[in-house]
Amino acid sequence: MKRILLAACILTFSLPVFSQQNADYAYSIGIRGFNYMQMPKILNQSNSDNYLKSYFNSVLLKFNDNLFSYRINGSYLKKDDQFFNNCENCELVKGQMKDYAFKLGFEKNFSYTAIQPYFALDLGYRSNKFTGTSMTVNPDKLAQYDAVSSSVPANNVTATKEGFTISPVLGIKFNPIKEISIFAESNLEFFYSYERQETITQDASNTRSLSKFRKGEYLINPVSVGIQIHLVNKN
């Protein structure tokens, strides 16, 4: 019984020491290997609640302290996309999306154990741009939309959003060795943007329409998983 109590005491005192190992390092660099996230709505996208998977498109730099860690996040994503606009089967839009963000924030651990839940708050700038074409789709021929006749009038569309973003984050991390942390995060992002939508009809008149407005939206990012490497031991 005495041996069990002694082992428990040793474990109790060793866990806080282990938990502080991150703070023993001045810097941490990391990469998010997997993201499952909701992207900003494009035009009047009918499936705007769809979620996107991305890999190795986000990096992280942290300045470690005993109480807080200060974090810098950067991400970039370029992806071909297609969706229905206004309503299902109304208008098919195809093109390319480019999305990047730069955020500053802080991170605070909830506990001092080997497995550490934490809270973070990130604020920054985000830009989302889509360029492509749109055309009316015949509901009776949806299966053939990739071969729509070139005689069907189409539009060139460009939609951009630029603005402020704030993201409260909940995460958990584990240190298999003192120099490395594996982490998983989930966040709810509020994105307030200046939006610009431009459409040019592909016909003889090349009619151009332009809309500008400000818009706020909430984006749910259920999970991102990554790894951090801790550098420059303070001791």
Short mmCIF file of C-alpha atoms in Angstrom, two decimals:
data_model
loop_
_atom_site.label_atom_id
_atom_site.label_comp_id
_atom_site.label_asym_id
_atom_site.label_seq_id
_atom_site.Cartn_x
_atom_site.Cartn_y
_atom_site.Cartn_z
CA MET A 1 0.00 0.00 0.00
CA LYS A 2 2.86 2.35 0.84
CA ARG A 3 4.41 1.67 -2.57
CA ILE A 4 1.13 2.53 -4.30
CA LEU A 5 0.83 5.80 -2.36
CA LEU A 6 4.45 6.66 -3.15
CA ALA A 7 3.93 5.98 -6.85
CA ALA A 8 0.78 8.13 -6.84
CA CYS A 9 2.64 11.00 -5.19
CA ILE A 10 5.48 10.78 -7.70
CA LEU A 11 2.97 10.78 -10.58
CA THR A 12 1.07 13.73 -9.08
CA PHE A 13 4.20 15.84 -8.85
CA SER A 14 5.60 14.76 -12.22
CA LEU A 15 2.52 15.68 -14.28
CA PRO A 16 2.70 19.44 -13.61
CA VAL A 17 6.41 19.35 -14.39
CA PHE A 18 5.66 17.56 -17.66
CA SER A 19 2.89 20.04 -18.46
CA GLN A 20 5.25 22.97 -18.17
CA GLN A 21 7.68 21.57 -20.74
CA ASN A 22 6.14 23.65 -23.53
CA ALA A 23 6.79 26.80 -21.51
CA ASP A 24 10.44 25.72 -21.20
CA TYR A 25 10.78 26.39 -24.93
CA ALA A 26 10.73 29.90 -26.34
CA TYR A 27 9.08 29.08 -29.66
CA SER A 28 6.91 26.44 -31.29
CA ILE A 29 6.29 25.93 -34.99
CA GLY A 30 3.48 23.77 -36.27
CA ILE A 31 1.46 22.65 -39.24
CA ARG A 32 -2.15 21.55 -39.50
CA GLY A 33 -2.14 18.29 -41.42
CA PHE A 34 -5.93 17.96 -41.71
CA ASN A 35 -8.80 20.47 -41.64
CA TYR A 36 -12.53 19.85 -41.88
CA MET A 37 -14.14 23.25 -42.25
CA GLN A 38 -16.96 25.38 -43.60
CA MET A 39 -15.99 27.93 -46.24
CA PRO A 40 -17.49 31.41 -46.78
CA LYS A 41 -20.65 31.42 -48.90
CA ILE A 42 -20.08 32.21 -52.59
CA LEU A 43 -22.77 34.26 -54.41
CA ASN A 44 -26.15 32.70 -53.45
CA GLN A 45 -24.71 29.21 -53.15
CA SER A 46 -27.48 26.72 -52.40
CA ASN A 47 -25.24 24.26 -50.51
CA SER A 48 -23.40 26.83 -48.39
CA ASP A 49 -23.52 24.48 -45.37
CA ASN A 50 -21.21 22.00 -47.12
CA TYR A 51 -17.90 21.21 -45.41
CA LEU A 52 -14.51 20.97 -47.07
CA LYS A 53 -11.51 18.76 -46.30
CA SER A 54 -8.02 20.19 -46.76
CA TYR A 55 -4.52 18.95 -46.03
CA PHE A 56 -1.34 20.79 -44.98
CA ASN A 57 -2.61 24.26 -45.87
CA SER A 58 -2.12 26.01 -42.50
CA VAL A 59 0.96 26.89 -40.41
CA LEU A 60 1.33 28.08 -36.83
CA LEU A 61 4.02 29.97 -34.87
CA LYS A 62 3.79 30.29 -31.07
CA PHE A 63 5.70 32.32 -28.51
CA ASN A 64 5.51 30.40 -25.25
CA ASP A 65 5.10 31.87 -21.77
CA ASN A 66 4.29 30.40 -18.36
CA LEU A 67 0.70 31.67 -18.41
CA PHE A 68 -0.16 32.25 -22.07
CA SER A 69 1.15 31.35 -25.49
CA TYR A 70 0.87 33.95 -28.22
CA ARG A 71 0.07 32.51 -31.65
CA ILE A 72 0.35 33.54 -35.28
CA ASN A 73 -1.70 31.55 -37.82
CA GLY A 74 -1.48 31.61 -41.61
CA SER A 75 -3.45 29.57 -44.13
CA TYR A 76 -3.85 29.35 -47.91
CA LEU A 77 -6.20 27.21 -49.98
CA LYS A 78 -6.67 27.01 -53.75
CA LYS A 79 -9.35 24.65 -55.06
CA ASP A 80 -11.58 24.03 -58.06
CA ASP A 81 -15.23 24.21 -57.08
CA GLN A 82 -18.70 23.88 -58.55
CA PHE A 83 -22.13 24.42 -57.04
CA PHE A 84 -25.72 25.43 -57.80
CA ASN A 85 -26.56 29.09 -57.37
CA ASN A 86 -29.86 30.55 -56.05
CA CYS A 87 -31.51 27.11 -55.77
CA GLU A 88 -30.92 23.47 -56.59
CA ASN A 89 -30.92 22.95 -60.38
CA CYS A 90 -31.29 26.69 -61.09
CA GLU A 91 -27.85 27.82 -62.18
CA LEU A 92 -24.60 25.84 -62.31
CA VAL A 93 -21.42 27.69 -61.33
CA LYS A 94 -17.91 26.34 -61.99
CA GLY A 95 -14.59 27.92 -61.21
CA GLN A 96 -11.68 28.26 -58.82
CA MET A 97 -11.66 29.44 -55.21
CA LYS A 98 -8.69 31.03 -53.44
CA ASP A 99 -8.85 31.59 -49.70
CA TYR A 100 -6.19 32.88 -47.32
CA ALA A 101 -6.12 34.19 -43.77
CA PHE A 102 -3.67 35.74 -41.31
CA LYS A 103 -4.52 35.69 -37.59
CA LEU A 104 -3.00 36.71 -34.25
CA GLY A 105 -4.14 35.36 -30.90
CA PHE A 106 -3.38 33.79 -27.56
CA GLU A 107 -3.70 30.33 -26.02
CA LYS A 108 -4.31 29.27 -22.40
CA ASN A 109 -4.19 25.76 -20.93
CA PHE A 110 -7.08 24.55 -18.75
CA SER A 111 -5.04 21.99 -16.77
CA TYR A 112 -1.56 20.83 -15.90
CA THR A 113 -1.63 17.21 -16.98
CA ALA A 114 0.05 15.21 -19.72
CA ILE A 115 -3.07 15.67 -21.89
CA GLN A 116 -3.93 19.37 -21.90
CA PRO A 117 -7.23 20.92 -22.99
CA TYR A 118 -6.88 24.60 -23.88
CA PHE A 119 -8.73 27.70 -25.03
CA ALA A 120 -7.54 30.15 -27.69
CA LEU A 121 -8.79 33.29 -29.36
CA ASP A 122 -7.60 34.36 -32.83
CA LEU A 123 -8.29 37.67 -34.60
CA GLY A 124 -7.20 38.66 -38.07
CA TYR A 125 -7.85 39.19 -41.76
CA ARG A 126 -9.38 36.83 -44.33
CA SER A 127 -9.78 37.00 -48.10
CA ASN A 128 -11.90 34.68 -50.23
CA LYS A 129 -12.08 34.97 -54.03
CA PHE A 130 -13.98 32.91 -56.58
CA THR A 131 -13.67 33.27 -60.37
CA GLY A 132 -15.56 31.15 -62.86
CA THR A 133 -18.58 30.84 -65.13
CA SER A 134 -22.28 30.29 -64.54
CA MET A 135 -25.06 29.05 -66.78
CA THR A 136 -28.72 28.10 -66.53
CA VAL A 137 -29.22 24.36 -66.31
CA ASN A 138 -32.13 22.43 -67.80
CA PRO A 139 -33.46 20.28 -64.93
CA ASP A 140 -34.28 17.50 -67.42
CA LYS A 141 -30.63 17.26 -68.49
CA LEU A 142 -28.70 17.58 -65.24
CA ALA A 143 -26.82 14.37 -65.91
CA GLN A 144 -25.35 16.01 -69.01
CA TYR A 145 -24.41 19.39 -67.55
CA ASP A 146 -20.72 18.82 -68.33
CA ALA A 147 -21.65 18.78 -71.99
CA VAL A 148 -23.95 21.80 -72.06
CA SER A 149 -24.13 23.25 -75.57
CA SER A 150 -21.81 26.19 -76.20
CA SER A 151 -24.84 27.97 -77.67
CA VAL A 152 -26.28 28.39 -74.16
CA PRO A 153 -25.38 31.91 -72.93
CA ALA A 154 -23.02 31.89 -69.95
CA ASN A 155 -21.73 34.50 -67.54
CA ASN A 156 -18.27 35.22 -66.21
CA VAL A 157 -18.53 35.68 -62.45
CA THR A 158 -16.12 37.04 -59.87
CA ALA A 159 -16.99 37.12 -56.18
CA THR A 160 -14.61 38.44 -53.51
CA LYS A 161 -14.87 38.80 -49.75
CA GLU A 162 -12.31 40.61 -47.62
CA GLY A 163 -12.64 41.42 -43.97
CA PHE A 164 -12.23 40.88 -40.25
CA THR A 165 -12.38 37.49 -38.58
CA ILE A 166 -12.55 36.39 -34.93
CA SER A 167 -12.37 32.75 -33.81
CA PRO A 168 -12.77 31.31 -30.31
CA VAL A 169 -11.01 27.94 -30.23
CA LEU A 170 -11.22 24.83 -28.06
CA GLY A 171 -8.41 22.33 -28.36
CA ILE A 172 -6.51 19.49 -26.76
CA LYS A 173 -2.84 18.56 -27.06
CA PHE A 174 -0.61 15.67 -26.07
CA ASN A 175 3.18 15.54 -25.73
CA PRO A 176 4.58 12.13 -26.76
CA ILE A 177 8.03 13.64 -26.07
CA LYS A 178 8.88 17.02 -24.59
CA GLU A 179 9.94 18.57 -27.92
CA ILE A 180 6.73 17.63 -29.80
CA SER A 181 2.99 18.22 -29.30
CA ILE A 182 0.13 16.67 -31.24
CA PHE A 183 -3.04 18.79 -31.15
CA ALA A 184 -6.66 18.85 -32.30
CA GLU A 185 -8.80 22.01 -32.40
CA SER A 186 -12.37 23.08 -33.10
CA ASN A 187 -13.54 26.66 -33.61
CA LEU A 188 -16.47 28.89 -34.50
CA GLU A 189 -15.40 31.75 -36.78
CA PHE A 190 -17.23 35.04 -37.25
CA PHE A 191 -16.33 36.61 -40.61
CA TYR A 192 -17.42 40.19 -41.30
CA SER A 193 -16.53 41.12 -44.87
CA TYR A 194 -16.86 43.61 -47.68
CA GLU A 195 -18.28 41.62 -50.59
CA ARG A 196 -18.05 42.42 -54.30
CA GLN A 197 -19.92 40.42 -56.96
CA GLU A 198 -19.30 41.07 -60.66
CA THR A 199 -21.05 39.36 -63.59
CA ILE A 200 -20.29 39.78 -67.31
CA THR A 201 -22.62 38.14 -69.84
CA GLN A 202 -20.85 36.23 -72.62
CA ASP A 203 -22.77 37.71 -75.54
CA ALA A 204 -22.38 40.52 -78.05
CA SER A 205 -23.31 43.19 -75.52
CA ASN A 206 -21.01 41.92 -72.73
CA THR A 207 -23.43 43.31 -70.16
CA ARG A 208 -21.73 43.93 -66.80
CA SER A 209 -23.40 44.04 -63.41
CA LEU A 210 -21.70 44.86 -60.12
CA SER A 211 -22.97 44.52 -56.54
CA LYS A 212 -21.23 45.65 -53.37
CA PHE A 213 -22.30 45.14 -49.77
CA ARG A 214 -21.13 44.21 -46.28
CA LYS A 215 -21.99 40.92 -44.70
CA GLY A 216 -21.40 38.87 -41.56
CA GLU A 217 -21.50 35.08 -41.34
CA TYR A 218 -20.64 32.31 -38.90
CA LEU A 219 -18.43 29.43 -40.07
CA ILE A 220 -18.17 26.18 -38.12
CA ASN A 221 -14.82 24.38 -38.30
CA PRO A 222 -15.37 21.08 -36.46
CA VAL A 223 -11.80 19.78 -36.40
CA SER A 224 -8.21 20.46 -37.39
CA VAL A 225 -5.33 18.17 -36.44
CA GLY A 226 -1.66 19.02 -36.47
CA ILE A 227 1.77 18.79 -34.91
CA GLN A 228 4.05 21.31 -33.19
CA ILE A 229 7.81 21.26 -32.66
CA HIS A 230 9.19 23.21 -29.67
CA LEU A 231 12.46 25.11 -30.13
CA VAL A 232 15.04 27.05 -28.07
CA ASN A 233 15.05 25.67 -24.54
CA LYS A 234 15.03 28.51 -21.97
CA ASN A 235 16.87 26.46 -19.33
#
